[in-house]
């Protein structure tokens, strides 16, 4: 056991009066729900609403008596922000919503194909000037501006201020000639080595990062994003290149925008009751690419993995499974364990130190050496479980076994990924953690852990499409993962860990990676826990609000 | 060669206890005798003396379809009578409770017929025909797998297994279904499984000492017996993982 100061100590001291090592405390003496500021606020609000509408609603005295133990605040990991659990519920937290909004409203649409259509089929010239003129036009149409009909309703720009289109490419010369207001500048936003990797991978392709208005995604659905983008892109082409609205070539623009574009989420089966481009369809590698910590903090691979975990927890566990599986419960307590109180932080940084001191650093462990991989997994997992046993404060902070199972397995998985540089090795370590956890403590998580976590060792290296995939392209809809909350956060962190350890500039897709480096996004994907914390403090300003069209 | 049933590897105290609890030939020690009527009251499914509610006529009265499995399987008493399926659910503290949820599942399935168990991190539910359930429930409350302070009988609002213990050494319960009787130094139930107040307090006896619990527990812990101290248990876990990893869904095909 390491003797260093534990990273969770500050949170423990703020959460509980007792020493973190104390195994006894007092209960039933804290005044119930009234010890919680947010519960008091909720009760007062609900009473006023009930009076006004004549129908009772939330009543904190119904059901189990809340607040029988000390009401714990939660520290957003690697920040100084403390919040109440209520303020981390995805329905109460505008930052969490905006993280998902920004993902859902993004579609990447290449300009190479339409430029070929314009040049080869229509015989018109495409130059940096015409490209800039087009982008200026599409920045008018994308938020809902009209360009083709003279008598047309438009979207109030105050409702759609977050909608725009920017471009990026690996071709520095081309980018230099485009109005910089419309460019996501890889050279400026990424450290030099990452920028070089990204530009090489993207090549001369000119890609549009399209952001449809947040409010559109909220009113309609994720599948609408590419449709909205396709219509507005087509209109912008018609206007900027003076094309005929009815000519057959226009269909090519719409077709390529709808069907050759990159949605953030793949299609799920109908039984999931969601269209394409919904969170259940986002591959873990895409989500890892959206998390931008390693762009801003390139020397802190631990933070990179942890921020990816946080983003996965918020979007996959809270927004997606919190609704799809649990309805209004939101899985708040469950998912936030992975990004609060610096508990997973402590385990991950312990793992990094351990890999450096015992395994020669990142990517030095031979991925084929199963015995060494298991040894590492055993060491990190044992550390994580031991911390829960030595520090009753963190055991109580993670009072659900599913929280502990996720956090222990995430740290073990991240360790395996970093030590080998292979995400699938990390996933294998995740399952080792689960088996050992169950064996050691005689308990694990909820029923779901009996399914995937007991058979996961067997499919962790499977690449056949009905059994498995590389971890980078698995996602929440991978068969065993579709109904297992608490896992998807760690599953996002594992591929991220493998690729940051390798020094890669991206995890699964360089185009996604660059698109989410854009500082014009409402949510800052380089500071996930901080943003969620600002949401909890009610300081985050989301897009998509309707107040601009409401009197008073 | 006749197969000799094995239960669990290892020579540590938790490993031995796991074997003992699972092995149906081992008679578990009876540590208390809570009257059957009180067990029925704590479970709260029926009042003592009340008839069992049935969901179908006694099997002998019904016309069973022709079925070889039905001929093979002798119905348990509750099934014969058409009883409802009812439950008891135990929450087991992480602080050296005598048994933990997975070991409960293994024990139930090894010792009883006609049961359906569900295992979570803190709690373990067992569902079975009502008259059989009552017999089982009494055994489980009376025997060494139960500790009044560290084992909770909870139908709803079950968490608390990972919370610290209160000043009397009791596991947290949001409903306070049980209390500490300072005079008798015993734990008494004041509410049933789903927290409906009981007409009178029901004692489930005195909690065991930590030293005693450490001898009885199935839980490996760093401040007790660390799992890694038991080489065979550790090896067994790693071997399962390795075989599944390298052999996929055909672990037997992998040759070490």
mmCIF file with all atom_site columns, C-alpha atoms in Angstrom, chain A residues 16 18-19 22-25 27-28 63-65 68-69 370-371 374 378 382 386 389-390 392 395-396 399 401 404 428 432 435-436 438-447 450 454-455 457-459 461, chain B residues 8 18 92-95 100-103 106 118-122 125 157 159 161-167 172-176 219-223 226-228 236 238 240-242 244-246 248-249:
data_model
loop_
_atom_site.group_PDB
_atom_site.id
_atom_site.type_symbol
_atom_site.label_atom_id
_atom_site.label_alt_id
_atom_site.label_comp_id
_atom_site.label_asym_id
_atom_site.label_entity_id
_atom_site.label_seq_id
_atom_site.pdbx_PDB_ins_code
_atom_site.Cartn_x
_atom_site.Cartn_y
_atom_site.Cartn_z
_atom_site.occupancy
_atom_site.B_iso_or_equiv
_atom_site.pdbx_formal_charge
_atom_site.auth_seq_id
_atom_site.auth_comp_id
_atom_site.auth_asym_id
_atom_site.auth_atom_id
_atom_site.pdbx_PDB_model_num
ATOM 1  C CA . UNK A 1 16  ? -17.764 13.543  7.113   1.00 0.00 ? 16  UNK A CA 1
ATOM 2  C CA . UNK A 1 18  ? -15.159 11.584  11.532  1.00 0.00 ? 18  UNK A CA 1
ATOM 3  C CA . UNK A 1 19  ? -11.664 10.653  10.533  1.00 0.00 ? 19  UNK A CA 1
ATOM 4  C CA . UNK A 1 22  ? -13.081 5.665   11.619  1.00 0.00 ? 22  UNK A CA 1
ATOM 5  C CA . UNK A 1 23  ? -15.469 2.780   11.212  1.00 0.00 ? 23  UNK A CA 1
ATOM 6  C CA . UNK A 1 24  ? -18.220 4.080   13.465  1.00 0.00 ? 24  UNK A CA 1
ATOM 7  C CA . UNK A 1 25  ? -20.401 7.155   13.426  1.00 0.00 ? 25  UNK A CA 1
ATOM 8  C CA . UNK A 1 27  ? -27.032 8.271   12.553  1.00 0.00 ? 27  UNK A CA 1
ATOM 9  C CA . UNK A 1 28  ? -30.656 9.414   12.780  1.00 0.00 ? 28  UNK A CA 1
ATOM 10 C CA . UNK A 1 63  ? -41.490 7.558   1.313   1.00 0.00 ? 63  UNK A CA 1
ATOM 11 C CA . UNK A 1 64  ? -38.299 6.682   3.085   1.00 0.00 ? 64  UNK A CA 1
ATOM 12 C CA . UNK A 1 65  ? -37.220 9.377   5.530   1.00 0.00 ? 65  UNK A CA 1
ATOM 13 C CA . UNK A 1 68  ? -31.033 9.713   8.204   1.00 0.00 ? 68  UNK A CA 1
ATOM 14 C CA . UNK A 1 69  ? -27.291 10.017  7.857   1.00 0.00 ? 69  UNK A CA 1
ATOM 15 C CA . UNK A 1 370 ? -1.069  -12.714 -19.961 1.00 0.00 ? 370 UNK A CA 1
ATOM 16 C CA . UNK A 1 371 ? 0.597   -13.568 -16.672 1.00 0.00 ? 371 UNK A CA 1
ATOM 17 C CA . UNK A 1 374 ? -2.891  -10.345 -14.649 1.00 0.00 ? 374 UNK A CA 1
ATOM 18 C CA . UNK A 1 378 ? -4.239  -7.929  -9.427  1.00 0.00 ? 378 UNK A CA 1
ATOM 19 C CA . UNK A 1 382 ? -6.172  -5.046  -4.762  1.00 0.00 ? 382 UNK A CA 1
ATOM 20 C CA . UNK A 1 386 ? -7.974  -2.241  0.006   1.00 0.00 ? 386 UNK A CA 1
ATOM 21 C CA . UNK A 1 389 ? -11.445 -1.401  3.455   1.00 0.00 ? 389 UNK A CA 1
ATOM 22 C CA . UNK A 1 390 ? -8.836  0.843   5.085   1.00 0.00 ? 390 UNK A CA 1
ATOM 23 C CA . UNK A 1 392 ? -14.486 3.569   5.745   1.00 0.00 ? 392 UNK A CA 1
ATOM 24 C CA . UNK A 1 395 ? -16.583 2.944   1.493   1.00 0.00 ? 395 UNK A CA 1
ATOM 25 C CA . UNK A 1 396 ? -19.484 5.050   2.745   1.00 0.00 ? 396 UNK A CA 1
ATOM 26 C CA . UNK A 1 399 ? -22.202 3.156   -0.506  1.00 0.00 ? 399 UNK A CA 1
ATOM 27 C CA . UNK A 1 401 ? -21.395 -1.920  -4.489  1.00 0.00 ? 401 UNK A CA 1
ATOM 28 C CA . UNK A 1 404 ? -17.127 0.437   -6.034  1.00 0.00 ? 404 UNK A CA 1
ATOM 29 C CA . UNK A 1 428 ? -9.449  -7.629  -19.983 1.00 0.00 ? 428 UNK A CA 1
ATOM 30 C CA . UNK A 1 432 ? -10.218 -9.484  -13.949 1.00 0.00 ? 432 UNK A CA 1
ATOM 31 C CA . UNK A 1 435 ? -14.005 -11.512 -10.893 1.00 0.00 ? 435 UNK A CA 1
ATOM 32 C CA . UNK A 1 436 ? -11.572 -10.767 -8.106  1.00 0.00 ? 436 UNK A CA 1
ATOM 33 C CA . UNK A 1 438 ? -16.717 -10.670 -6.334  1.00 0.00 ? 438 UNK A CA 1
ATOM 34 C CA . UNK A 1 439 ? -14.442 -13.352 -4.962  1.00 0.00 ? 439 UNK A CA 1
ATOM 35 C CA . UNK A 1 440 ? -12.819 -11.151 -2.363  1.00 0.00 ? 440 UNK A CA 1
ATOM 36 C CA . UNK A 1 441 ? -15.830 -9.393  -0.927  1.00 0.00 ? 441 UNK A CA 1
ATOM 37 C CA . UNK A 1 442 ? -18.612 -11.855 -1.706  1.00 0.00 ? 442 UNK A CA 1
ATOM 38 C CA . UNK A 1 443 ? -20.503 -9.085  -3.409  1.00 0.00 ? 443 UNK A CA 1
ATOM 39 C CA . UNK A 1 444 ? -20.246 -6.945  -6.532  1.00 0.00 ? 444 UNK A CA 1
ATOM 40 C CA . UNK A 1 445 ? -22.843 -4.698  -8.152  1.00 0.00 ? 445 UNK A CA 1
ATOM 41 C CA . UNK A 1 446 ? -26.490 -5.042  -9.044  1.00 0.00 ? 446 UNK A CA 1
ATOM 42 C CA . UNK A 1 447 ? -27.837 -7.975  -11.038 1.00 0.00 ? 447 UNK A CA 1
ATOM 43 C CA . UNK A 1 450 ? -23.833 -11.071 -13.086 1.00 0.00 ? 450 UNK A CA 1
ATOM 44 C CA . UNK A 1 454 ? -18.930 -12.681 -15.262 1.00 0.00 ? 454 UNK A CA 1
ATOM 45 C CA . UNK A 1 455 ? -18.491 -13.552 -18.914 1.00 0.00 ? 455 UNK A CA 1
ATOM 46 C CA . UNK A 1 457 ? -13.086 -12.166 -19.755 1.00 0.00 ? 457 UNK A CA 1
ATOM 47 C CA . UNK A 1 458 ? -14.164 -14.478 -22.552 1.00 0.00 ? 458 UNK A CA 1
ATOM 48 C CA . UNK A 1 459 ? -15.063 -11.732 -25.008 1.00 0.00 ? 459 UNK A CA 1
ATOM 49 C CA . UNK A 1 461 ? -10.313 -9.903  -27.030 1.00 0.00 ? 461 UNK A CA 1
ATOM 50 C CA . UNK B 2 8   ? -14.631 -23.849 -2.537  1.00 0.00 ? 8   UNK B CA 1
ATOM 51 C CA . UNK B 2 18  ? -17.622 -20.531 2.491   1.00 0.00 ? 18  UNK B CA 1
ATOM 52 C CA . UNK B 2 92  ? -25.093 -8.030  5.039   1.00 0.00 ? 92  UNK B CA 1
ATOM 53 C CA . UNK B 2 93  ? -22.638 -5.421  6.307   1.00 0.00 ? 93  UNK B CA 1
ATOM 54 C CA . UNK B 2 94  ? -19.150 -5.200  4.850   1.00 0.00 ? 94  UNK B CA 1
ATOM 55 C CA . UNK B 2 95  ? -17.799 -5.053  8.409   1.00 0.00 ? 95  UNK B CA 1
ATOM 56 C CA . UNK B 2 100 ? -22.132 -11.946 2.228   1.00 0.00 ? 100 UNK B CA 1
ATOM 57 C CA . UNK B 2 101 ? -24.569 -11.871 -0.692  1.00 0.00 ? 101 UNK B CA 1
ATOM 58 C CA . UNK B 2 102 ? -22.885 -14.252 -3.134  1.00 0.00 ? 102 UNK B CA 1
ATOM 59 C CA . UNK B 2 103 ? -22.205 -16.815 -0.441  1.00 0.00 ? 103 UNK B CA 1
ATOM 60 C CA . UNK B 2 106 ? -24.403 -20.333 -3.237  1.00 0.00 ? 106 UNK B CA 1
ATOM 61 C CA . UNK B 2 118 ? -31.187 -12.609 -6.496  1.00 0.00 ? 118 UNK B CA 1
ATOM 62 C CA . UNK B 2 119 ? -27.831 -11.173 -5.529  1.00 0.00 ? 119 UNK B CA 1
ATOM 63 C CA . UNK B 2 120 ? -26.836 -7.527  -5.297  1.00 0.00 ? 120 UNK B CA 1
ATOM 64 C CA . UNK B 2 121 ? -24.003 -5.739  -3.595  1.00 0.00 ? 121 UNK B CA 1
ATOM 65 C CA . UNK B 2 122 ? -25.525 -5.371  -0.184  1.00 0.00 ? 122 UNK B CA 1
ATOM 66 C CA . UNK B 2 125 ? -33.297 -11.928 -1.767  1.00 0.00 ? 125 UNK B CA 1
ATOM 67 C CA . UNK B 2 157 ? -34.752 0.604   1.363   1.00 0.00 ? 157 UNK B CA 1
ATOM 68 C CA . UNK B 2 159 ? -28.809 0.103   1.530   1.00 0.00 ? 159 UNK B CA 1
ATOM 69 C CA . UNK B 2 161 ? -24.175 -2.417  4.004   1.00 0.00 ? 161 UNK B CA 1
ATOM 70 C CA . UNK B 2 162 ? -21.206 -0.139  3.250   1.00 0.00 ? 162 UNK B CA 1
ATOM 71 C CA . UNK B 2 163 ? -21.983 2.577   5.765   1.00 0.00 ? 163 UNK B CA 1
ATOM 72 C CA . UNK B 2 164 ? -20.063 2.820   8.982   1.00 0.00 ? 164 UNK B CA 1
ATOM 73 C CA . UNK B 2 165 ? -21.564 1.228   12.055  1.00 0.00 ? 165 UNK B CA 1
ATOM 74 C CA . UNK B 2 166 ? -23.454 3.308   14.583  1.00 0.00 ? 166 UNK B CA 1
ATOM 75 C CA . UNK B 2 167 ? -22.316 3.934   18.151  1.00 0.00 ? 167 UNK B CA 1
ATOM 76 C CA . UNK B 2 172 ? -27.210 1.682   9.243   1.00 0.00 ? 172 UNK B CA 1
ATOM 77 C CA . UNK B 2 173 ? -30.843 1.329   8.224   1.00 0.00 ? 173 UNK B CA 1
ATOM 78 C CA . UNK B 2 174 ? -32.679 4.315   6.746   1.00 0.00 ? 174 UNK B CA 1
ATOM 79 C CA . UNK B 2 175 ? -35.955 2.984   8.169   1.00 0.00 ? 175 UNK B CA 1
ATOM 80 C CA . UNK B 2 176 ? -34.536 2.044   11.590  1.00 0.00 ? 176 UNK B CA 1
ATOM 81 C CA . UNK B 2 219 ? -15.522 -11.831 3.682   1.00 0.00 ? 219 UNK B CA 1
ATOM 82 C CA . UNK B 2 220 ? -11.890 -11.254 2.727   1.00 0.00 ? 220 UNK B CA 1
ATOM 83 C CA . UNK B 2 221 ? -10.705 -7.820  3.875   1.00 0.00 ? 221 UNK B CA 1
ATOM 84 C CA . UNK B 2 222 ? -7.387  -6.052  4.235   1.00 0.00 ? 222 UNK B CA 1
ATOM 85 C CA . UNK B 2 223 ? -8.023  -5.587  7.958   1.00 0.00 ? 223 UNK B CA 1
ATOM 86 C CA . UNK B 2 226 ? -6.687  -10.443 2.719   1.00 0.00 ? 226 UNK B CA 1
ATOM 87 C CA . UNK B 2 227 ? -7.669  -12.627 -0.211  1.00 0.00 ? 227 UNK B CA 1
ATOM 88 C CA . UNK B 2 228 ? -4.100  -12.572 -1.476  1.00 0.00 ? 228 UNK B CA 1
ATOM 89 C CA . UNK B 2 236 ? -8.318  -20.062 -8.632  1.00 0.00 ? 236 UNK B CA 1
ATOM 90 C CA . UNK B 2 238 ? -6.744  -15.834 -11.799 1.00 0.00 ? 238 UNK B CA 1
ATOM 91 C CA . UNK B 2 240 ? -10.697 -18.746 -14.246 1.00 0.00 ? 240 UNK B CA 1
ATOM 92 C CA . UNK B 2 241 ? -9.914  -15.383 -15.800 1.00 0.00 ? 241 UNK B CA 1
ATOM 93 C CA . UNK B 2 242 ? -7.007  -16.764 -17.803 1.00 0.00 ? 242 UNK B CA 1
ATOM 94 C CA . UNK B 2 244 ? -11.883 -17.624 -20.106 1.00 0.00 ? 244 UNK B CA 1
ATOM 95 C CA . UNK B 2 245 ? -9.626  -15.057 -21.749 1.00 0.00 ? 245 UNK B CA 1
ATOM 96 C CA . UNK B 2 246 ? -7.538  -17.470 -23.753 1.00 0.00 ? 246 UNK B CA 1
ATOM 97 C CA . UNK B 2 248 ? -13.094 -17.854 -24.930 1.00 0.00 ? 248 UNK B CA 1
ATOM 98 C CA . UNK B 2 249 ? -16.306 -19.728 -24.375 1.00 0.00 ? 249 UNK B CA 1
#
